[in-house]
Amino acid sequence: EKSRKLIKIKMNEYHTEKFINQYEHISRLRLLTDEELSILKKKRNQFEVSVRSAKEPKAFIEYIKYEIALMKKFKQIEYEDEYDERALDKAMSLHIKEIFRSALKKFQGKRKIWEYYVSFVKQKFPNIVTTIYQEMLHFHHTKDDYIEAVRHEMSKGNYNVAISFLIQGISQEKDKDLVVLHIECSLQQAEEEKDEKVRENTLAQASKFYAKFLKSSKEVRVHVDLIQKIQKFEFAMSLQNDILTNMLRAFRERAEVWDVLARRHLDGLFYDENNEDQESEKNP
């Protein structure tokens, strides 16, 4: 009974925050004088007119910047009741979110607006960031777009979502950096699950990805990047040794390869090339 009442109170608070009249709220708390409030209303009306006829996203961006600056100004005020601060911040955040949505309806091809929007929702609406990335990747799907989305999902532990983004990206871009990130992401997920069978299966799949997409690459940086990203996974040592052996065979004269080996040696990650050669002779 107590928990139901608490939920009801929280829901009422949420709806109050969502639907409060900003002007009445600002006036009641005396956050602005009557003259300042009148200027605010006039300024917003001017912005609304300008964005309706906007041919470029600049009008929306200026409107959003104005609203964010206003929201920050109100955040600096000391409120007697914390709820009043929360309610106004929520209402203004929703208002800014709607401006972003209107901007993206007209200018969905403008990558910069998506960049601003993602940054904003990460701060104010973290529960919808994944959805925003999914939308963005319909219109903007360069390698960097996928990497940004994947890194965010990995930081939140959403590995299945991250891998789905990577599969989507690899199917479109065939980019080696996305393959490297796919291998890192899958191994990281297996590492955290702490299930031996899962680790074995994941490692086998990662090895197939390496053999299919990366092993024959002539770009030494790809191999260096991969080995550096996965050397933290002890259960993936067999894959690391495969990569190192391949690097020594294909890029023996490159300083980057010996730099990798030296750094691994300092970290206690030793590699015996002779042992690899012996294994190859036993298993031709």
XYZ file of N, CA and C in Angstrom:
852
model
N 0.837 -1.210 0.000
C 0.000 0.000 0.000
C 0.870 1.256 0.000
N 1.922 1.220 0.831
C 2.819 2.371 0.934
C 3.545 2.618 -0.381
N 3.995 1.519 -1.018
C 4.724 1.660 -2.285
C 3.811 2.191 -3.391
N 2.523 1.761 -3.379
C 1.564 2.256 -4.380
C 1.348 3.755 -4.222
N 1.246 4.210 -2.972
C 1.067 5.638 -2.716
C 2.286 6.425 -3.193
N 3.470 5.853 -2.948
C 4.711 6.517 -3.367
C 4.775 6.643 -4.882
N 4.384 5.562 -5.569
C 4.370 5.583 -7.035
C 3.391 6.643 -7.538
N 2.210 6.702 -6.898
C 1.193 7.682 -7.304
C 1.706 9.106 -7.122
N 2.389 9.350 -5.998
C 2.949 10.679 -5.726
C 3.980 11.040 -6.784
N 4.858 10.075 -7.107
C 5.901 10.316 -8.107
C 5.296 10.595 -9.477
N 4.237 9.843 -9.824
C 3.573 10.061 -11.115
C 2.932 11.443 -11.165
N 2.298 11.843 -10.058
C 1.689 13.174 -10.003
C 2.746 14.262 -10.150
N 3.898 14.053 -9.484
C 4.993 15.016 -9.595
C 5.469 15.105 -11.038
N 5.605 13.922 -11.679
C 6.085 13.906 -13.067
C 5.146 14.699 -13.976
N 3.844 14.428 -13.848
C 2.877 15.116 -14.711
C 2.832 16.616 -14.408
N 2.987 16.970 -13.130
C 3.014 18.386 -12.784
C 4.224 19.062 -13.413
N 5.405 18.399 -13.323
C 6.620 18.934 -13.922
C 6.461 19.083 -15.427
N 5.804 18.111 -16.035
C 5.697 18.107 -17.489
C 4.758 19.197 -17.993
N 3.682 19.425 -17.262
C 2.641 20.304 -17.791
C 2.514 21.658 -17.086
N 3.472 21.997 -16.234
C 3.364 23.305 -15.582
C 3.440 24.412 -16.632
N 2.773 25.521 -16.340
C 2.876 26.704 -17.188
C 4.145 27.445 -16.772
N 5.106 27.490 -17.668
C 6.397 28.084 -17.319
C 6.249 29.519 -16.845
N 5.427 30.302 -17.550
C 5.311 31.720 -17.226
C 4.697 31.923 -15.836
N 3.667 31.134 -15.530
C 3.049 31.238 -14.205
C 4.037 30.817 -13.113
N 4.786 29.777 -13.421
C 5.773 29.260 -12.468
C 6.846 30.314 -12.207
N 7.367 30.918 -13.282
C 8.411 31.936 -13.170
C 7.891 33.158 -12.421
N 6.646 33.534 -12.722
C 6.044 34.697 -12.071
C 5.801 34.436 -10.584
N 5.263 33.257 -10.266
C 4.971 32.924 -8.866
C 6.227 32.923 -8.009
N 7.325 32.425 -8.587
C 8.587 32.352 -7.844
C 9.394 33.647 -7.929
N 8.871 34.594 -8.719
C 9.522 35.892 -8.896
C 10.966 35.737 -9.415
N 11.118 34.856 -10.381
C 12.433 34.643 -10.987
C 12.771 35.753 -11.971
N 11.739 36.391 -12.530
C 11.907 37.530 -13.425
C 10.905 38.609 -13.026
N 11.248 39.848 -13.313
C 10.286 40.936 -13.120
C 9.228 40.849 -14.214
N 8.144 41.578 -14.068
C 7.097 41.589 -15.093
C 7.659 42.034 -16.444
N 8.542 43.037 -16.398
C 9.138 43.534 -17.638
C 10.024 42.464 -18.281
N 10.823 41.786 -17.479
C 11.708 40.736 -18.000
C 10.894 39.579 -18.563
N 9.798 39.235 -17.892
C 8.939 38.160 -18.372
C 8.294 38.532 -19.702
N 7.903 39.789 -19.827
C 7.332 40.277 -21.085
C 8.357 40.195 -22.217
N 9.602 40.537 -21.902
C 10.684 40.437 -22.902
C 10.905 38.982 -23.311
N 10.863 38.081 -22.328
C 11.027 36.653 -22.608
C 9.949 36.157 -23.563
N 8.696 36.504 -23.293
C 7.587 36.081 -24.165
C 7.766 36.626 -25.581
N 8.152 37.888 -25.671
C 8.347 38.521 -26.980
C 9.482 37.846 -27.739
N 10.571 37.558 -27.027
C 11.732 36.920 -27.652
C 11.376 35.535 -28.175
N 10.635 34.786 -27.387
C 10.227 33.443 -27.816
C 9.305 33.527 -29.045
N 8.400 34.460 -29.047
C 7.518 34.625 -30.209
C 8.313 34.931 -31.470
N 9.331 35.768 -31.335
C 10.193 36.093 -32.473
C 10.905 34.846 -32.990
N 11.405 34.043 -32.057
C 12.074 32.798 -32.456
C 11.099 31.852 -33.152
N 9.885 31.747 -32.614
C 8.892 30.850 -33.201
C 8.567 31.247 -34.643
N 8.473 32.540 -34.881
C 8.217 33.032 -36.241
C 9.390 32.704 -37.148
N 10.602 32.922 -36.656
C 11.789 32.707 -37.490
C 11.999 31.240 -37.839
N 11.717 30.331 -36.921
C 11.953 28.914 -37.218
C 10.898 28.349 -38.163
N 9.691 28.917 -38.115
C 8.635 28.416 -39.010
C 8.980 28.648 -40.480
N 9.693 29.727 -40.750
C 10.042 30.038 -42.138
C 11.516 29.778 -42.449
N 12.200 29.104 -41.529
C 13.646 28.932 -41.666
C 14.015 28.052 -42.863
N 14.981 28.509 -43.633
C 15.512 27.738 -44.756
C 16.852 27.083 -44.388
N 17.408 27.524 -43.278
C 18.658 26.992 -42.758
C 18.490 26.695 -41.272
N 19.292 25.789 -40.718
C 19.126 25.417 -39.306
C 19.585 26.473 -38.305
N 20.230 27.546 -38.777
C 20.765 28.555 -37.866
C 19.704 29.113 -36.930
N 18.491 29.358 -37.445
C 17.421 29.929 -36.617
C 17.083 28.999 -35.447
N 17.015 27.694 -35.713
C 16.738 26.716 -34.652
C 17.880 26.683 -33.637
N 19.092 26.700 -34.130
C 20.255 26.623 -33.239
C 20.306 27.843 -32.324
N 20.004 29.024 -32.877
C 19.989 30.230 -32.055
C 18.893 30.157 -30.996
N 17.741 29.629 -31.379
C 16.623 29.467 -30.442
C 17.025 28.513 -29.317
N 17.626 27.400 -29.686
C 18.042 26.401 -28.691
C 19.098 26.980 -27.754
N 20.044 27.706 -28.306
C 21.088 28.318 -27.472
C 20.484 29.308 -26.475
N 19.507 30.058 -26.935
C 18.835 31.027 -26.063
C 18.135 30.305 -24.908
N 17.413 29.224 -25.218
C 16.664 28.492 -24.194
C 17.601 27.799 -23.199
N 18.699 27.267 -23.686
C 19.653 26.600 -22.792
C 20.302 27.618 -21.856
N 20.645 28.790 -22.390
C 21.222 29.845 -21.552
C 20.228 30.281 -20.476
N 18.950 30.370 -20.857
C 17.904 30.750 -19.905
C 17.746 29.681 -18.819
N 17.766 28.428 -19.235
C 17.638 27.332 -18.278
C 18.813 27.334 -17.289
N 20.019 27.589 -17.789
C 21.198 27.653 -16.915
C 21.094 28.813 -15.932
N 20.540 29.921 -16.413
C 20.347 31.091 -15.537
C 19.429 30.738 -14.372
N 18.326 30.035 -14.669
C 17.381 29.656 -13.620
C 17.971 28.597 -12.679
N 18.916 27.812 -13.171
C 19.543 26.783 -12.331
C 20.440 27.409 -11.266
N 20.909 28.617 -11.524
C 21.828 29.281 -10.593
C 21.102 29.938 -9.421
N 19.786 29.994 -9.496
C 18.983 30.625 -8.436
C 18.795 29.639 -7.277
N 18.789 30.159 -6.065
C 18.537 29.326 -4.885
C 17.026 29.280 -4.630
N 16.470 28.086 -4.736
C 15.025 27.901 -4.565
C 14.714 27.473 -3.131
N 13.611 27.979 -2.606
C 13.185 27.550 -1.274
C 12.735 26.088 -1.298
N 12.088 25.718 -2.386
C 11.590 24.344 -2.532
C 12.289 23.701 -3.734
N 12.993 22.628 -3.482
C 13.735 21.938 -4.549
C 12.805 21.471 -5.664
N 11.576 21.140 -5.309
C 10.614 20.682 -6.310
C 10.333 21.759 -7.358
N 10.278 23.026 -6.925
C 10.041 24.122 -7.857
C 11.157 24.189 -8.903
N 12.378 24.018 -8.454
C 13.525 24.029 -9.371
C 13.431 22.868 -10.355
N 13.108 21.677 -9.816
C 13.019 20.479 -10.647
C 11.911 20.598 -11.681
N 10.778 21.123 -11.253
C 9.627 21.246 -12.142
C 9.919 22.189 -13.303
N 10.546 23.325 -13.000
C 10.868 24.286 -14.054
C 11.924 23.733 -14.999
N 12.930 23.083 -14.438
C 13.990 22.502 -15.263
C 13.431 21.443 -16.201
N 12.515 20.620 -15.689
C 11.882 19.577 -16.513
C 11.065 20.205 -17.637
N 10.274 21.216 -17.304
C 9.428 21.863 -18.306
C 10.270 22.523 -19.401
N 11.340 23.188 -18.996
C 12.194 23.848 -19.980
C 12.958 22.833 -20.826
N 13.374 21.733 -20.209
C 14.062 20.674 -20.959
C 13.150 20.080 -22.028
N 11.893 19.851 -21.660
C 10.924 19.327 -22.627
C 10.687 20.325 -23.764
N 10.669 21.606 -23.413
C 10.491 22.656 -24.421
C 11.654 22.647 -25.417
N 12.879 22.545 -24.899
C 14.068 22.513 -25.760
C 14.070 21.249 -26.613
N 13.660 20.147 -26.017
C 13.579 18.893 -26.760
C 12.631 19.021 -27.940
N 11.507 19.690 -27.740
C 10.552 19.888 -28.831
C 11.120 20.777 -29.936
N 11.930 21.747 -29.565
C 12.574 22.594 -30.585
C 13.529 21.744 -31.419
N 14.293 20.884 -30.749
C 15.192 19.977 -31.472
C 14.410 19.092 -32.443
N 13.283 18.551 -31.968
C 12.498 17.655 -32.822
C 11.975 18.410 -34.047
N 11.547 19.634 -33.839
C 11.062 20.450 -34.960
C 12.193 20.728 -35.945
N 13.371 20.998 -35.410
C 14.532 21.262 -36.263
C 14.880 20.037 -37.098
N 14.814 18.875 -36.491
C 15.194 17.648 -37.197
C 14.146 17.216 -38.221
N 12.906 17.636 -38.031
C 11.890 17.368 -39.055
C 12.224 18.089 -40.349
N 12.771 19.306 -40.210
C 13.098 20.114 -41.383
C 14.512 19.861 -41.899
N 15.417 19.538 -40.972
C 16.832 19.451 -41.356
C 17.465 18.152 -40.841
N 16.808 17.034 -41.123
C 17.321 15.757 -40.626
C 18.670 15.384 -41.241
N 19.007 16.025 -42.350
C 20.285 15.729 -42.991
C 21.460 16.501 -42.421
N 21.193 17.411 -41.477
C 22.255 18.228 -40.896
C 22.852 17.524 -39.678
N 24.047 16.999 -39.852
C 24.701 16.219 -38.797
C 24.907 17.042 -37.517
N 25.173 18.332 -37.650
C 25.483 19.163 -36.481
C 24.308 19.232 -35.523
N 23.079 19.268 -36.043
C 21.908 19.320 -35.162
C 21.797 18.031 -34.353
N 22.024 16.897 -35.006
C 22.006 15.622 -34.292
C 23.068 15.612 -33.184
N 24.228 16.166 -33.506
C 25.317 16.213 -32.523
C 24.893 17.011 -31.288
N 24.285 18.183 -31.508
C 23.800 18.993 -30.390
C 22.693 18.263 -29.627
N 21.817 17.619 -30.372
C 20.678 16.927 -29.757
C 21.147 15.775 -28.873
N 22.066 14.981 -29.390
C 22.593 13.859 -28.608
C 23.244 14.362 -27.329
N 24.032 15.413 -27.444
C 24.690 15.988 -26.270
C 23.661 16.452 -25.241
N 22.563 17.042 -25.719
C 21.519 17.543 -24.826
C 20.787 16.396 -24.123
N 20.385 15.381 -24.874
C 19.617 14.296 -24.250
C 20.481 13.461 -23.306
N 21.782 13.413 -23.555
C 22.661 12.703 -22.614
C 22.608 13.354 -21.239
N 22.434 14.662 -21.223
C 22.365 15.378 -19.951
C 20.965 15.340 -19.335
N 19.934 15.501 -20.176
C 18.579 15.699 -19.656
C 17.657 14.482 -19.787
N 17.876 13.659 -20.795
C 16.998 12.501 -21.026
C 17.845 11.263 -21.361
N 18.697 10.828 -20.428
C 19.635 9.729 -20.726
C 18.959 8.425 -21.141
N 17.689 8.248 -20.762
C 16.990 7.007 -21.095
C 16.584 6.910 -22.563
N 16.709 8.013 -23.327
C 16.319 7.945 -24.745
C 17.516 8.076 -25.694
N 18.733 8.089 -25.145
C 19.923 8.288 -25.990
C 20.038 7.200 -27.058
N 19.800 5.955 -26.676
C 19.892 4.853 -27.641
C 18.915 5.061 -28.799
N 17.696 5.463 -28.482
C 16.689 5.724 -29.518
C 17.141 6.830 -30.459
N 17.754 7.863 -29.899
C 18.227 8.978 -30.730
C 19.337 8.514 -31.662
N 20.243 7.705 -31.146
C 21.304 7.166 -32.007
C 20.708 6.301 -33.130
N 19.703 5.509 -32.797
C 19.059 4.682 -33.820
C 18.460 5.552 -34.920
N 17.822 6.638 -34.525
C 17.265 7.577 -35.514
C 18.369 8.211 -36.346
N 19.394 8.691 -35.662
C 20.472 9.397 -36.343
C 21.150 8.525 -37.390
N 21.342 7.237 -37.057
C 22.058 6.338 -37.965
C 21.261 6.004 -39.224
N 19.979 6.372 -39.255
C 19.214 6.236 -40.496
C 19.644 7.284 -41.512
N 20.105 8.427 -41.003
C 20.441 9.554 -41.884
C 21.948 9.802 -41.981
N 22.660 9.468 -40.918
C 24.105 9.705 -40.887
C 24.777 8.410 -40.439
N 25.490 7.772 -41.342
C 26.077 6.479 -40.993
C 27.487 6.336 -41.543
N 28.318 7.332 -41.238
C 29.738 7.183 -41.523
C 30.355 6.339 -40.410
N 31.598 5.968 -40.609
C 32.306 5.198 -39.592
C 32.284 5.915 -38.241
N 32.562 7.213 -38.241
C 32.618 7.972 -36.989
C 31.267 8.013 -36.281
N 30.179 8.053 -37.049
C 28.843 8.036 -36.446
C 28.603 6.727 -35.695
N 28.971 5.623 -36.351
C 28.798 4.320 -35.703
C 29.688 4.186 -34.474
N 30.929 4.627 -34.586
C 31.855 4.514 -33.455
C 31.348 5.320 -32.261
N 30.845 6.516 -32.517
C 30.304 7.349 -31.433
C 29.148 6.633 -30.729
N 28.223 6.093 -31.513
C 27.055 5.406 -30.934
C 27.483 4.160 -30.167
N 28.397 3.407 -30.742
C 28.842 2.159 -30.110
C 29.578 2.435 -28.805
N 30.455 3.424 -28.818
C 31.210 3.754 -27.602
C 30.268 4.159 -26.468
N 29.223 4.895 -26.820
C 28.250 5.283 -25.793
C 27.562 4.043 -25.214
N 27.094 3.170 -26.089
C 26.381 1.974 -25.611
C 27.304 1.072 -24.790
N 28.558 0.968 -25.205
C 29.509 0.162 -24.427
C 29.731 0.769 -23.047
N 29.793 2.086 -22.970
C 30.014 2.746 -21.678
C 28.850 2.497 -20.715
N 27.673 2.200 -21.268
C 26.493 1.920 -20.450
C 26.278 0.414 -20.242
N 27.170 -0.383 -20.820
C 27.020 -1.833 -20.695
C 25.973 -2.421 -21.607
N 25.530 -1.657 -22.613
C 24.507 -2.139 -23.553
C 25.202 -2.815 -24.744
N 25.830 -3.946 -24.489
C 26.673 -4.568 -25.515
C 25.880 -5.125 -26.691
N 24.707 -5.648 -26.433
C 23.900 -6.181 -27.541
C 23.493 -5.075 -28.517
N 23.135 -3.919 -27.963
C 22.793 -2.778 -28.812
C 24.028 -2.322 -29.585
N 25.158 -2.236 -28.887
C 26.406 -1.813 -29.529
C 26.774 -2.740 -30.682
N 26.643 -4.041 -30.459
C 26.987 -5.009 -31.504
C 26.011 -4.916 -32.670
N 24.741 -4.648 -32.376
C 23.774 -4.500 -33.477
C 24.126 -3.286 -34.330
N 24.574 -2.193 -33.689
C 25.035 -1.020 -34.438
C 26.240 -1.381 -35.308
N 27.152 -2.160 -34.736
C 28.375 -2.526 -35.461
C 28.071 -3.417 -36.665
N 27.174 -4.362 -36.483
C 26.795 -5.229 -37.605
C 26.157 -4.402 -38.714
N 25.297 -3.472 -38.320
C 24.682 -2.562 -39.279
C 25.756 -1.747 -40.004
N 26.717 -1.236 -39.245
C 27.782 -0.423 -39.830
C 28.690 -1.202 -40.743
N 29.071 -2.400 -40.325
C 29.962 -3.237 -41.138
C 29.288 -3.630 -42.441
N 27.984 -3.904 -42.387
C 27.264 -4.295 -43.609
C 27.197 -3.140 -44.605
N 27.241 -1.909 -44.099
C 27.157 -0.737 -44.979
C 28.522 -0.205 -45.386
N 29.451 -0.178 -44.424
C 30.721 0.492 -44.652
C 31.875 -0.452 -44.988
N 31.790 -1.714 -44.527
C 32.905 -2.661 -44.675
C 34.211 -2.049 -44.157
N 34.114 -1.300 -43.073
C 35.275 -0.573 -42.558
C 36.016 -1.417 -41.527
N 37.334 -1.465 -41.659
C 38.160 -2.297 -40.774
C 38.138 -1.807 -39.335
N 38.028 -0.485 -39.128
C 37.968 0.040 -37.763
C 36.707 -0.430 -37.047
N 35.627 -0.595 -37.783
C 34.393 -1.111 -37.178
C 34.539 -2.582 -36.820
N 35.288 -3.331 -37.632
C 35.543 -4.742 -37.316
C 36.386 -4.846 -36.049
N 37.416 -4.003 -35.944
C 38.249 -3.974 -34.740
C 37.381 -3.704 -33.512
N 36.488 -2.724 -33.633
C 35.617 -2.372 -32.513
C 34.632 -3.497 -32.203
N 34.169 -4.203 -33.231
C 33.256 -5.343 -33.020
C 33.950 -6.422 -32.200
N 35.194 -6.715 -32.535
C 35.948 -7.734 -31.796
C 36.159 -7.290 -30.353
N 36.551 -6.032 -30.165
C 36.754 -5.508 -28.810
C 35.454 -5.567 -28.010
N 34.354 -5.141 -28.611
C 33.065 -5.092 -27.923
C 32.592 -6.492 -27.521
N 32.704 -7.435 -28.426
C 32.247 -8.801 -28.124
C 33.094 -9.430 -27.021
N 34.418 -9.187 -27.050
C 35.288 -9.725 -26.004
C 35.013 -9.059 -24.658
N 34.729 -7.756 -24.679
C 34.404 -7.044 -23.446
C 33.124 -7.596 -22.824
N 32.141 -7.881 -23.668
C 30.889 -8.447 -23.167
C 31.132 -9.821 -22.542
N 31.910 -10.638 -23.233
C 32.215 -11.976 -22.705
C 33.007 -11.895 -21.405
N 33.914 -10.941 -21.333
C 34.720 -10.749 -20.122
C 33.829 -10.461 -18.917
N 32.820 -9.631 -19.111
C 31.955 -9.229 -17.998
C 30.943 -10.308 -17.618
N 30.607 -11.180 -18.560
C 29.646 -12.237 -18.241
C 30.258 -13.345 -17.386
N 31.582 -13.484 -17.454
C 32.309 -14.445 -16.612
C 31.785 -15.873 -16.764
N 31.440 -16.242 -17.975
C 30.983 -17.595 -18.279
C 31.990 -18.223 -19.241
N 32.601 -19.307 -18.826
C 33.693 -19.909 -19.603
C 33.245 -20.332 -20.992
N 32.064 -20.906 -21.075
C 31.561 -21.364 -22.376
C 31.306 -20.172 -23.297
N 30.738 -19.110 -22.730
C 30.481 -17.890 -23.509
C 31.799 -17.321 -24.010
N 32.801 -17.322 -23.157
C 34.110 -16.797 -23.559
C 34.714 -17.611 -24.703
N 34.592 -18.910 -24.606
C 35.137 -19.782 -25.665
C 34.448 -19.512 -26.997
N 33.124 -19.442 -26.960
C 32.360 -19.200 -28.196
C 32.652 -17.819 -28.778
N 32.740 -16.833 -27.884
C 33.007 -15.460 -28.333
C 34.398 -15.358 -28.945
N 35.359 -16.009 -28.309
C 36.736 -15.985 -28.819
C 36.813 -16.650 -30.190
N 36.097 -17.752 -30.349
C 36.085 -18.442 -31.644
C 35.491 -17.545 -32.729
N 34.403 -16.840 -32.379
C 33.765 -15.928 -33.331
C 34.673 -14.747 -33.658
N 35.348 -14.233 -32.640
C 36.273 -13.107 -32.846
C 37.425 -13.516 -33.757
N 37.914 -14.735 -33.572
C 39.002 -15.237 -34.419
C 38.557 -15.353 -35.876
N 37.304 -15.757 -36.086
C 36.761 -15.839 -37.449
C 36.655 -14.449 -38.075
N 36.211 -13.491 -37.272
C 36.120 -12.109 -37.772
C 37.500 -11.596 -38.169
N 38.480 -11.889 -37.331
C 39.843 -11.436 -37.627
C 40.334 -12.060 -38.933
N 40.138 -13.370 -39.055
C 40.611 -14.071 -40.259
C 39.894 -13.579 -41.515
N 38.600 -13.303 -41.400
C 37.814 -12.918 -42.572
C 38.055 -11.477 -43.009
N 38.135 -10.565 -42.050
C 38.152 -9.141 -42.392
C 39.501 -8.455 -42.252
N 40.369 -8.971 -41.359
C 41.553 -8.188 -41.007
C 42.895 -8.854 -41.292
N 42.945 -10.161 -41.264
C 44.247 -10.841 -41.296
C 45.065 -10.494 -42.534
N 44.415 -10.309 -43.665
C 45.139 -10.029 -44.908
C 45.327 -8.525 -45.160
N 44.878 -7.690 -44.200
C 45.003 -6.241 -44.387
C 46.467 -5.825 -44.466
N 46.765 -4.912 -45.372
C 48.129 -4.404 -45.549
C 48.378 -3.168 -44.691
N 47.374 -2.764 -43.906
C 47.526 -1.585 -43.044
C 48.005 -2.028 -41.663
N 49.254 -1.738 -41.364
C 49.813 -2.176 -40.092
C 49.069 -1.558 -38.911
N 48.548 -0.331 -39.079
C 47.857 0.349 -37.975
C 46.629 -0.424 -37.528
N 45.973 -1.119 -38.455
C 44.780 -1.899 -38.103
C 45.153 -3.008 -37.125
N 46.232 -3.714 -37.416
C 46.681 -4.809 -36.551
C 47.156 -4.272 -35.205
N 47.886 -3.162 -35.237
C 48.369 -2.546 -33.997
C 47.188 -2.108 -33.140
N 46.199 -1.472 -33.755
C 45.023 -1.004 -33.031
C 44.285 -2.169 -32.380
N 44.119 -3.247 -33.134
C 43.407 -4.407 -32.606
C 44.145 -5.030 -31.423
N 45.437 -5.255 -31.570
C 46.184 -5.911 -30.490
C 46.185 -5.051 -29.232
N 46.250 -3.733 -29.408
C 46.238 -2.851 -28.243
C 44.882 -2.850 -27.546
N 43.820 -2.997 -28.315
C 42.471 -2.953 -27.734
C 42.105 -4.257 -27.014
N 42.683 -5.372 -27.432
C 42.251 -6.648 -26.844
C 43.285 -7.265 -25.909
N 44.432 -6.619 -25.707
C 45.454 -7.243 -24.867
C 45.047 -7.304 -23.394
N 43.991 -6.569 -23.024
C 43.513 -6.610 -21.635
C 42.709 -7.874 -21.336
N 42.349 -8.629 -22.371
C 41.528 -9.828 -22.169
C 42.434 -11.067 -22.122
N 42.656 -11.570 -20.918
C 43.557 -12.714 -20.761
C 43.035 -13.955 -21.473
N 41.719 -14.124 -21.505
C 41.169 -15.326 -22.139
C 41.336 -15.311 -23.658
N 41.733 -14.150 -24.220
C 41.904 -14.028 -25.671
C 43.374 -14.091 -26.082
N 44.218 -14.704 -25.247
C 45.654 -14.732 -25.535
C 45.970 -15.486 -26.826
N 45.219 -16.525 -27.138
C 45.488 -17.281 -28.374
C 45.266 -16.404 -29.602
N 44.217 -15.558 -29.566
C 43.962 -14.631 -30.666
C 45.064 -13.580 -30.734
N 45.495 -13.096 -29.585
C 46.584 -12.112 -29.559
C 47.855 -12.686 -30.187
N 48.163 -13.931 -29.849
C 49.358 -14.558 -30.414
C 49.232 -14.744 -31.924
N 48.031 -15.063 -32.380
C 47.787 -15.204 -33.822
C 48.037 -13.878 -34.529
N 47.544 -12.791 -33.921
C 47.725 -11.461 -34.512
C 49.197 -11.079 -34.535
N 49.904 -11.329 -33.419
C 51.329 -10.981 -33.339
C 52.153 -11.772 -34.356
N 51.839 -13.047 -34.493
C 52.544 -13.875 -35.478
C 52.325 -13.339 -36.880
N 51.092 -12.990 -37.170
C 50.765 -12.445 -38.487
C 51.468 -11.112 -38.725
N 51.524 -10.270 -37.680
C 52.198 -8.983 -37.799
C 53.687 -9.150 -38.080
N 54.310 -10.096 -37.405
C 55.746 -10.306 -37.606
C 56.040 -10.859 -38.999
N 55.138 -11.661 -39.503
C 55.339 -12.212 -40.847
C 55.110 -11.153 -41.931
N 54.139 -10.294 -41.714
C 53.774 -9.336 -42.753
C 54.484 -7.986 -42.617
N 54.843 -7.618 -41.373
C 55.378 -6.271 -41.155
C 56.640 -6.285 -40.288
N 57.485 -7.260 -40.457
C 58.659 -7.414 -39.591
C 59.546 -6.172 -39.576
N 59.582 -5.455 -40.675
C 60.478 -4.296 -40.768
C 59.860 -3.023 -40.195
N 58.597 -3.069 -39.792
C 57.929 -1.860 -39.319
C 58.199 -1.623 -37.824
N 58.574 -0.383 -37.515
C 58.902 -0.038 -36.131
C 57.696 -0.198 -35.203
N 56.480 0.018 -35.745
C 55.269 -0.068 -34.910
C 55.105 -1.459 -34.288
N 55.497 -2.475 -35.057
C 55.362 -3.852 -34.577
C 56.273 -4.099 -33.383
N 57.514 -3.643 -33.496
C 58.461 -3.860 -32.409
C 58.128 -2.989 -31.204
N 57.517 -1.849 -31.467
C 57.064 -1.000 -30.365
C 55.965 -1.701 -29.577
N 55.036 -2.352 -30.288
C 53.973 -3.115 -29.632
C 54.562 -4.229 -28.779
N 55.507 -4.972 -29.333
C 56.122 -6.085 -28.597
C 56.857 -5.586 -27.361
N 57.554 -4.454 -27.499
C 58.295 -3.908 -26.366
C 57.348 -3.469 -25.258
N 56.263 -2.802 -25.647
C 55.303 -2.342 -24.646
C 54.619 -3.521 -23.947
N 54.292 -4.537 -24.705
C 53.694 -5.732 -24.102
C 54.675 -6.386 -23.134
N 55.933 -6.418 -23.514
C 56.961 -7.022 -22.655
C 57.033 -6.271 -21.321
N 56.976 -4.922 -21.382
C 57.013 -4.123 -20.161
C 55.785 -4.378 -19.289
N 54.669 -4.722 -19.927
C 53.428 -5.019 -19.183
C 53.344 -6.477 -18.739
N 54.422 -7.233 -19.013
C 54.429 -8.643 -18.615
C 53.698 -9.558 -19.560
N 53.445 -9.087 -20.788
C 52.771 -9.904 -21.804
C 53.820 -10.385 -22.805
N 54.406 -11.532 -22.502
C 55.521 -12.026 -23.299
C 55.038 -12.836 -24.501
N 55.810 -12.745 -25.566
C 55.475 -13.457 -26.794
C 56.732 -14.165 -27.287
N 56.621 -15.474 -27.500
C 57.743 -16.274 -27.979
C 57.482 -16.678 -29.417
N 58.144 -15.982 -30.326
C 57.941 -16.257 -31.752
C 58.342 -17.679 -32.108
N 59.390 -18.210 -31.473
C 59.872 -19.563 -31.790
C 58.827 -20.618 -31.451
N 58.111 -20.399 -30.318
C 57.064 -21.342 -29.953
C 55.961 -21.372 -30.997
N 55.653 -20.204 -31.532
C 54.619 -20.138 -32.573
C 55.065 -20.890 -33.823
N 56.339 -20.715 -34.169
C 56.856 -21.413 -35.342
C 56.826 -22.913 -35.144
N 57.167 -23.373 -33.898
C 57.131 -24.804 -33.615
C 55.720 -25.358 -33.717
N 54.749 -24.572 -33.200
C 53.359 -25.004 -33.275
C 52.916 -25.123 -34.724
N 53.381 -24.188 -35.570
C 53.002 -24.217 -36.975
C 53.553 -25.453 -37.673
N 54.764 -25.878 -37.272
C 55.364 -27.074 -37.856
C 54.613 -28.317 -37.434
N 54.135 -28.315 -36.165
C 53.388 -29.486 -35.679
C 52.019 -29.566 -36.337
N 51.433 -28.366 -36.621
C 50.088 -28.314 -37.205
C 50.114 -27.556 -38.511
N 50.694 -28.132 -39.560
C 50.815 -27.426 -40.847
C 49.443 -27.168 -41.461
